[in-house]
Amino acid sequence: MIDILKKLYTSQELAEYYAYEDTTAFDVGIILAINENEFALQSFSINGNRGGIVAYTTNNIFKVQTNTKYIDKIKKLSDNISLSDTAKEINKNAIFNSLLQISQKNKTVLSITLLANDNEDFTGFVEEINNNNCKFRIIDEYGYNDGFVYFKTNDITELAYMCDKECRFMKLWEMNHTVMQGDGPVL
């Protein structure tokens, strides 16, 4: 599969990516960075909108499809099949770690899956990265703090950076943590 992923990276072709032997869910996107163990793609929503960035371990992808009617639909609905500026910041030699660092620097929301668990493990903010350890602030679906989790960064098997869900959580977090002063909200 790694050879197919590398070819798609070179061609910058829009494709469907299936992970964890789940044939009911997939991501559509263009590969932004790849190495032997992990890759990141610019995702596109069902409405053709550019979404966030999704990263996987290469061995968790079991199927890739190209030139489908679904992809044609995405292309028709999209005003602009382009890559986000964040794509330029990704270190292809350490994709997961660089996305963690980008998220920490920008104070943006991530969702992380560990050890190929097909259920999302947690969503929130990177608080601290130290060697191979990460302290992560969990936020719930309502945008409130739900404690901390500590994990090894090399246990990450999937990461979603500011996709639809993460943007929704971020917006709720900001709304819940805004203080009104004078003429309007201040974070």
XYZ file of N, CA and C in Angstrom:
561
model
N 0.816 -1.203 0.000
C 0.000 0.000 0.000
C 0.860 1.267 0.000
N 2.040 1.201 0.632
C 2.880 2.391 0.715
C 3.251 2.917 -0.664
N 3.480 2.022 -1.625
C 3.827 2.468 -2.982
C 2.666 3.221 -3.630
N 1.453 2.764 -3.393
C 0.264 3.448 -3.932
C 0.124 4.826 -3.295
N 0.309 4.895 -1.987
C 0.215 6.181 -1.288
C 1.271 7.163 -1.799
N 2.479 6.683 -2.032
C 3.549 7.550 -2.551
C 3.216 8.058 -3.951
N 2.631 7.203 -4.781
C 2.235 7.630 -6.135
C 1.149 8.705 -6.067
N 0.210 8.536 -5.153
C -0.849 9.534 -4.988
C -0.292 10.845 -4.442
N 0.721 10.763 -3.609
C 1.391 11.975 -3.123
C 2.054 12.712 -4.289
N 2.738 11.984 -5.131
C 3.423 12.583 -6.277
C 2.430 13.196 -7.268
N 1.328 12.487 -7.523
C 0.349 12.964 -8.514
C -0.595 14.026 -7.954
N -0.688 14.113 -6.598
C -1.617 15.034 -5.932
C -3.063 14.777 -6.369
N -3.369 13.518 -6.584
C -4.699 13.101 -7.008
C -5.638 12.977 -5.815
N -6.857 13.431 -5.982
C -7.902 13.285 -4.972
C -8.297 11.809 -4.909
N -8.349 11.253 -3.687
C -8.664 9.833 -3.527
C -9.469 9.614 -2.256
N -10.065 8.427 -2.162
C -10.788 7.978 -0.977
C -9.877 7.038 -0.197
N -9.772 7.257 1.127
C -8.887 6.464 1.980
C -9.714 5.754 3.050
N -9.607 4.422 3.095
C -10.337 3.594 4.048
C -9.354 3.019 5.068
N -9.706 3.132 6.356
C -8.815 2.665 7.421
C -9.522 1.668 8.323
N -8.727 0.852 8.988
C -9.194 -0.074 10.028
C -10.241 -1.068 9.522
N -10.181 -1.428 8.262
C -11.104 -2.397 7.664
C -12.565 -1.970 7.764
N -12.800 -0.677 7.887
C -14.159 -0.138 7.934
C -14.539 0.325 6.525
N -15.483 -0.373 5.914
C -15.879 -0.023 4.547
C -17.008 1.001 4.507
N -17.502 1.423 5.674
C -18.611 2.384 5.705
C -18.150 3.826 5.846
N -16.893 4.035 6.221
C -16.391 5.390 6.431
C -15.044 5.554 5.731
N -14.818 6.734 5.197
C -13.565 7.017 4.531
C -13.336 8.518 4.511
N -12.097 8.905 4.262
C -11.741 10.307 4.080
C -11.396 10.521 2.624
N -11.750 11.678 2.109
C -11.395 12.061 0.751
C -10.399 13.192 0.856
N -9.296 13.068 0.112
C -8.318 14.135 0.184
C -7.139 13.961 -0.730
N -6.202 14.890 -0.562
C -4.950 14.918 -1.307
C -3.822 14.770 -0.289
N -2.895 13.856 -0.539
C -1.801 13.619 0.395
C -0.851 14.810 0.408
N -0.592 15.321 1.609
C 0.274 16.481 1.812
C 1.700 16.094 2.161
N 1.846 15.005 2.917
C 3.162 14.564 3.381
C 3.083 13.061 3.628
N 4.193 12.373 3.369
C 4.223 10.926 3.583
C 5.636 10.484 3.912
N 5.724 9.490 4.785
C 6.967 8.769 5.026
C 6.602 7.290 5.121
N 7.507 6.447 5.493
C 7.235 5.005 5.517
C 6.162 4.609 6.524
N 5.961 5.417 7.567
C 5.066 5.021 8.652
C 3.778 5.827 8.773
N 3.751 7.048 8.254
C 2.582 7.913 8.442
C 2.412 8.843 7.246
N 1.178 9.307 7.076
C 0.917 10.280 6.016
C -0.211 11.204 6.447
N -0.243 12.389 5.833
C -1.274 13.378 6.130
C -1.945 13.771 4.827
N -3.253 14.017 4.910
C -3.976 14.442 3.718
C -4.853 15.647 4.022
N -4.992 16.492 3.011
C -5.931 17.610 3.060
C -7.292 17.017 2.787
N -8.196 17.096 3.728
C -9.502 16.464 3.553
C -10.492 17.423 2.885
N -11.491 16.839 2.270
C -12.583 17.583 1.642
C -13.899 16.987 2.103
N -14.842 17.863 2.439
C -16.123 17.416 2.983
C -17.029 16.883 1.885
N -18.134 16.305 2.311
C -19.145 15.789 1.392
C -19.708 16.896 0.489
N -19.593 18.152 0.946
C -20.066 19.296 0.163
C -18.983 19.916 -0.704
N -17.812 19.291 -0.742
C -16.728 19.789 -1.573
C -15.899 20.882 -0.930
N -16.154 21.171 0.338
C -15.383 22.203 1.035
C -14.061 21.637 1.534
N -13.021 22.457 1.467
C -11.741 22.047 2.025
C -11.901 21.954 3.532
N -11.504 20.842 4.079
C -11.609 20.632 5.516
C -10.262 20.765 6.173
N -10.096 20.046 7.233
C -8.844 20.067 7.964
C -7.859 19.069 7.400
N -6.959 18.653 8.254
C -5.923 17.693 7.871
C -6.131 16.429 8.683
N -6.067 15.289 8.012
C -6.185 13.992 8.660
C -4.880 13.245 8.418
N -4.355 12.622 9.470
C -3.120 11.842 9.342
C -3.366 10.431 9.861
N -2.759 9.471 9.187
C -2.881 8.057 9.526
C -1.508 7.401 9.543
N -1.425 6.258 10.233
C -0.280 5.392 10.020
C -0.537 4.676 8.700
N 0.488 4.472 7.922
C 0.320 3.890 6.583
C -0.216 2.463 6.644
N 0.114 1.721 7.688
C -0.335 0.325 7.755
C -1.802 0.176 8.159
N -2.490 1.256 8.523
C -3.911 1.164 8.856
C -4.820 1.423 7.660
N -4.267 1.825 6.547
C -5.054 2.020 5.328
C -5.113 0.683 4.598
N -6.318 0.191 4.369
C -6.443 -1.100 3.705
C -6.991 -0.984 2.290
N -7.557 0.199 1.957
C -8.118 0.365 0.617
C -8.060 1.839 0.231
N -7.741 2.092 -1.032
C -7.746 3.438 -1.599
C -8.497 3.363 -2.919
N -9.385 4.334 -3.155
C -10.116 4.377 -4.416
C -9.886 5.718 -5.095
N -9.792 5.675 -6.420
C -9.638 6.888 -7.214
C -10.667 6.878 -8.342
N -10.885 8.028 -8.934
C -11.761 8.173 -10.105
C -13.176 7.644 -9.888
N -13.712 7.802 -8.695
C -15.061 7.334 -8.402
C -16.080 8.445 -8.679
N -17.337 8.076 -8.714
C -18.405 9.069 -8.860
C -18.432 10.009 -7.659
N -18.124 9.470 -6.483
C -18.083 10.305 -5.276
C -17.019 11.392 -5.414
N -15.851 11.030 -5.877
C -14.774 12.008 -6.079
C -15.177 13.028 -7.139
N -15.816 12.572 -8.220
C -16.311 13.516 -9.243
C -17.286 14.510 -8.630
N -18.144 14.028 -7.723
C -19.093 14.909 -7.040
C -18.356 15.964 -6.218
N -17.337 15.541 -5.472
C -16.548 16.477 -4.659
C -15.927 17.549 -5.558
N -15.365 17.128 -6.678
C -14.742 18.078 -7.613
C -15.767 19.065 -8.159
N -16.959 18.594 -8.476
C -18.012 19.477 -9.000
C -18.462 20.489 -7.951
N -18.576 20.034 -6.708
C -19.053 20.904 -5.631
C -17.994 21.873 -5.127
N -16.741 21.549 -5.356
C -15.659 22.375 -4.820
C -15.367 23.560 -5.726
N -15.269 24.725 -5.104
C -14.855 25.910 -5.842
C -13.358 25.889 -6.093
N -12.632 25.229 -5.193
C -11.185 25.296 -5.258
C -10.582 24.086 -4.558
N -10.055 23.140 -5.335
C -9.353 22.001 -4.759
C -7.924 22.465 -4.486
N -7.723 23.006 -3.284
C -6.409 23.544 -2.944
C -5.989 23.056 -1.564
N -4.753 23.321 -1.223
C -4.199 22.879 0.047
C -4.138 24.033 1.034
N -4.300 23.717 2.306
C -4.245 24.750 3.345
C -2.812 25.215 3.558
N -2.670 26.383 4.129
C -1.339 26.908 4.452
C -0.635 26.036 5.488
N -1.391 25.376 6.338
C -0.810 24.494 7.354
C -0.004 23.377 6.709
N -0.375 22.989 5.498
C 0.329 21.913 4.798
C 1.817 22.212 4.662
N 2.159 23.469 4.493
C 3.566 23.870 4.317
C 4.377 23.679 5.591
N 3.709 23.625 6.735
C 4.398 23.512 8.022
C 4.667 22.069 8.445
N 4.072 21.104 7.765
C 4.196 19.702 8.176
C 5.583 19.173 7.833
N 6.240 18.605 8.836
C 7.531 17.953 8.650
C 7.254 16.524 8.204
N 7.616 16.182 6.973
C 7.294 14.852 6.449
C 8.027 13.728 7.182
N 9.088 14.053 7.901
C 9.825 13.037 8.650
C 9.181 12.709 9.996
N 8.300 13.577 10.472
C 7.627 13.374 11.769
C 6.235 14.001 11.677
N 5.366 13.398 10.918
C 4.065 13.991 10.581
C 3.186 14.184 11.817
N 2.985 13.134 12.607
C 2.142 13.274 13.793
C 2.713 14.316 14.754
N 4.005 14.219 15.036
C 4.622 15.166 15.966
C 4.549 16.594 15.447
N 4.728 16.796 14.159
C 4.660 18.163 13.649
C 3.235 18.704 13.734
N 2.220 17.869 13.518
C 0.835 18.331 13.662
C 0.510 18.641 15.121
N 1.054 17.861 16.048
C 0.889 18.175 17.475
C 1.500 19.541 17.787
N 2.695 19.788 17.269
C 3.378 21.060 17.521
C 2.654 22.236 16.874
N 2.147 22.041 15.651
C 1.384 23.093 14.963
C 0.132 23.425 15.768
N -0.552 22.387 16.237
C -1.760 22.579 17.028
C -1.455 23.313 18.334
N -0.373 22.926 18.989
C -0.002 23.588 20.244
C 0.325 25.056 19.990
N 1.080 25.328 18.949
C 1.477 26.704 18.614
C 0.255 27.569 18.281
N -0.680 27.006 17.510
C -1.858 27.755 17.061
C -3.037 27.674 18.030
N -2.895 26.873 19.094
C -3.974 26.668 20.066
C -5.261 26.214 19.377
N -5.120 25.183 18.542
C -6.247 24.634 17.801
C -6.547 23.213 18.277
N -7.715 22.727 17.907
C -8.235 21.448 18.390
C -7.814 20.294 17.486
N -7.508 19.175 18.135
C -7.179 17.908 17.474
C -8.065 16.800 18.015
N -8.259 15.771 17.211
C -8.808 14.502 17.693
C -7.733 13.458 17.456
N -7.538 12.591 18.425
C -6.447 11.617 18.363
C -6.976 10.220 18.650
N -6.513 9.271 17.859
C -6.781 7.858 18.071
C -5.457 7.186 18.381
N -5.452 6.348 19.406
C -4.252 5.625 19.798
C -4.396 4.143 19.494
N -3.295 3.532 19.107
C -3.196 2.077 18.958
C -4.276 1.470 18.069
N -4.582 2.158 16.974
C -5.522 1.671 15.955
C -6.903 1.367 16.504
N -7.300 2.033 17.560
C -8.642 1.899 18.105
C -9.596 2.520 17.090
N -10.596 1.787 16.646
C -11.476 2.335 15.605
C -12.453 3.379 16.142
N -12.468 3.586 17.440
C -13.244 4.673 18.026
C -12.283 5.802 18.372
N -12.730 7.014 18.147
C -11.891 8.159 18.476
C -11.629 8.181 19.970
N -10.406 8.346 20.346
C -10.072 8.310 21.760
C -10.391 9.617 22.473
N -9.942 10.778 21.924
C -10.183 12.043 22.608
C -9.980 13.223 21.666
N -10.584 14.347 22.066
C -10.521 15.591 21.303
C -10.164 16.711 22.258
N -9.325 17.636 21.799
C -8.960 18.765 22.648
C -7.707 19.473 22.191
N -6.932 19.956 23.183
C -5.760 20.792 22.934
C -4.484 20.139 23.441
N -3.398 20.328 22.712
C -2.083 19.906 23.185
C -1.623 20.915 24.224
N -1.347 20.442 25.421
C -0.862 21.299 26.496
C 0.661 21.312 26.536
N 1.247 20.121 26.385
C 2.700 20.010 26.527
C 3.201 18.781 25.782
N 4.327 18.939 25.099
C 4.999 17.812 24.452
C 6.410 17.776 25.018
N 6.786 16.622 25.559
C 8.105 16.462 26.153
C 8.650 15.102 25.735
N 9.667 15.120 24.879
C 10.211 13.885 24.306
C 9.084 13.134 23.599
N 8.782 11.930 24.036
C 7.738 11.124 23.408
C 6.425 11.168 24.189
N 6.297 12.087 25.128
C 5.104 12.179 25.966
C 4.319 13.448 25.662
N 3.013 13.332 25.757
C 2.145 14.476 25.489
C 1.105 14.604 26.598
N 0.921 15.834 27.056
C -0.177 16.161 27.973
C -1.224 16.856 27.124
N -2.468 16.386 27.214
C -3.532 16.809 26.311
C -4.770 17.178 27.120
N -5.309 18.380 26.895
C -6.541 18.822 27.562
C -7.729 18.295 26.751
N -8.544 17.478 27.378
C -9.733 16.935 26.712
C -10.867 17.943 26.822
N -11.590 18.141 25.716
C -12.814 18.939 25.768
C -13.965 18.057 25.284
N -15.125 18.276 25.866
C -16.281 17.456 25.516
C -17.035 18.071 24.333
N -18.073 17.384 23.898
C -18.827 17.809 22.716
C -19.556 19.137 22.910
N -19.605 19.626 24.150
C -20.258 20.897 24.438
C -19.251 22.039 24.590
N -17.967 21.717 24.422
C -16.938 22.738 24.488
C -16.438 23.041 25.884
N -16.582 22.085 26.796
C -16.120 22.278 28.168
C -14.950 21.351 28.477
N -14.121 21.781 29.424
C -12.982 21.005 29.880
C -13.458 19.669 30.458
N -12.755 18.590 30.102
C -13.099 17.275 30.624
C -11.853 16.542 31.113
N -10.902 17.310 31.654
C -9.710 16.704 32.239
C -8.540 16.628 31.273
N -7.558 15.827 31.672
C -6.333 15.676 30.891
C -6.073 14.213 30.610
N -5.364 13.959 29.536
C -4.878 12.619 29.234
C -3.399 12.752 28.890
N -2.632 11.756 29.280
C -1.208 11.694 28.981
C -0.993 10.463 28.114
N -0.185 10.584 27.065
C 0.045 9.450 26.175
C 1.403 9.576 25.506
N 1.842 8.474 24.929
C 3.079 8.455 24.152
C 2.728 8.834 22.718
N 3.475 9.774 22.164
C 3.159 10.233 20.799
C 3.350 9.128 19.766
N 4.223 8.169 20.024
C 4.409 7.098 19.040
C 3.283 6.065 19.077
N 2.286 6.243 19.971
C 1.100 5.380 19.984
C -0.031 5.940 19.121
N 0.144 7.132 18.551
C -0.889 7.729 17.702
C -0.993 6.942 16.401
N -2.219 6.590 16.024
C -2.447 5.919 14.740
C -3.334 6.749 13.811
N -4.018 7.742 14.371
C -4.816 8.654 13.553
C -4.926 9.985 14.282
N -4.941 11.055 13.496
C -5.024 12.396 14.052
C -5.835 13.254 13.091
N -6.783 14.013 13.615
C -7.575 14.945 12.795
C -7.323 16.356 13.307
N -6.858 17.223 12.420
C -6.512 18.599 12.756
C -7.522 19.547 12.123
N -8.353 20.162 12.958
C -9.304 21.197 12.553
C -10.193 20.782 11.369
N -10.708 19.559 11.440
C -11.743 19.115 10.506
C -13.078 19.625 11.045
N -14.188 19.231 10.446
C -15.494 19.763 10.857
C -15.753 19.609 12.354
N -15.532 18.411 12.880
C -15.796 18.158 14.296
C -14.917 19.036 15.176
N -13.632 19.104 14.858
C -12.700 19.876 15.669
C -13.017 21.373 15.607
N -13.452 21.848 14.452
C -13.856 23.261 14.330
C -15.083 23.549 15.188
N -16.025 22.605 15.213
C -17.227 22.758 16.037
C -16.850 22.805 17.524
N -15.982 21.876 17.973
C -15.530 21.855 19.367
C -14.803 23.153 19.708
N -13.972 23.634 18.784
C -13.209 24.863 19.005
C -14.136 26.059 19.173
N -15.145 26.141 18.317
C -16.100 27.244 18.390
C -16.846 27.226 19.721
N -17.282 26.049 20.147
C -17.974 25.929 21.428
C -17.051 26.266 22.586
N -15.801 25.821 22.533
C -14.820 26.141 23.578
C -14.661 27.648 23.695
N -14.485 28.303 22.532
C -14.311 29.758 22.540
C -15.540 30.468 23.093
N -16.725 30.000 22.732
C -17.959 30.612 23.240
C -18.078 30.426 24.758
N -17.706 29.256 25.237
C -17.809 28.955 26.666
C -16.743 29.648 27.505
N -15.669 30.066 26.870
C -14.557 30.654 27.616
C -14.334 32.123 27.254
N -15.370 32.766 26.765
C -15.311 34.178 26.428
C -15.850 34.979 27.605
N -15.161 36.022 27.929
C -15.581 36.925 28.999
C -16.060 38.210 28.350
N -17.226 38.668 28.715
C -17.759 39.916 28.156
C -17.130 41.111 28.881
N -16.571 42.012 28.077
C -15.999 43.231 28.643
C -16.318 44.391 27.712
N -16.878 45.446 28.233
C -17.133 46.636 27.433
C -18.052 46.369 26.265
N -17.520 46.524 25.051
C -18.323 46.409 23.843
C -18.450 44.992 23.301
N -17.782 44.008 23.867
C -17.904 42.678 23.306
C -17.038 41.654 24.003
N -16.994 40.456 23.405
C -16.287 39.354 24.045
C -14.765 39.518 23.946
N -14.088 39.033 24.969
C -12.634 39.006 25.000
C -12.239 37.612 25.461
N -11.338 36.989 24.733
C -10.883 35.633 25.135
C -9.734 35.732 26.098
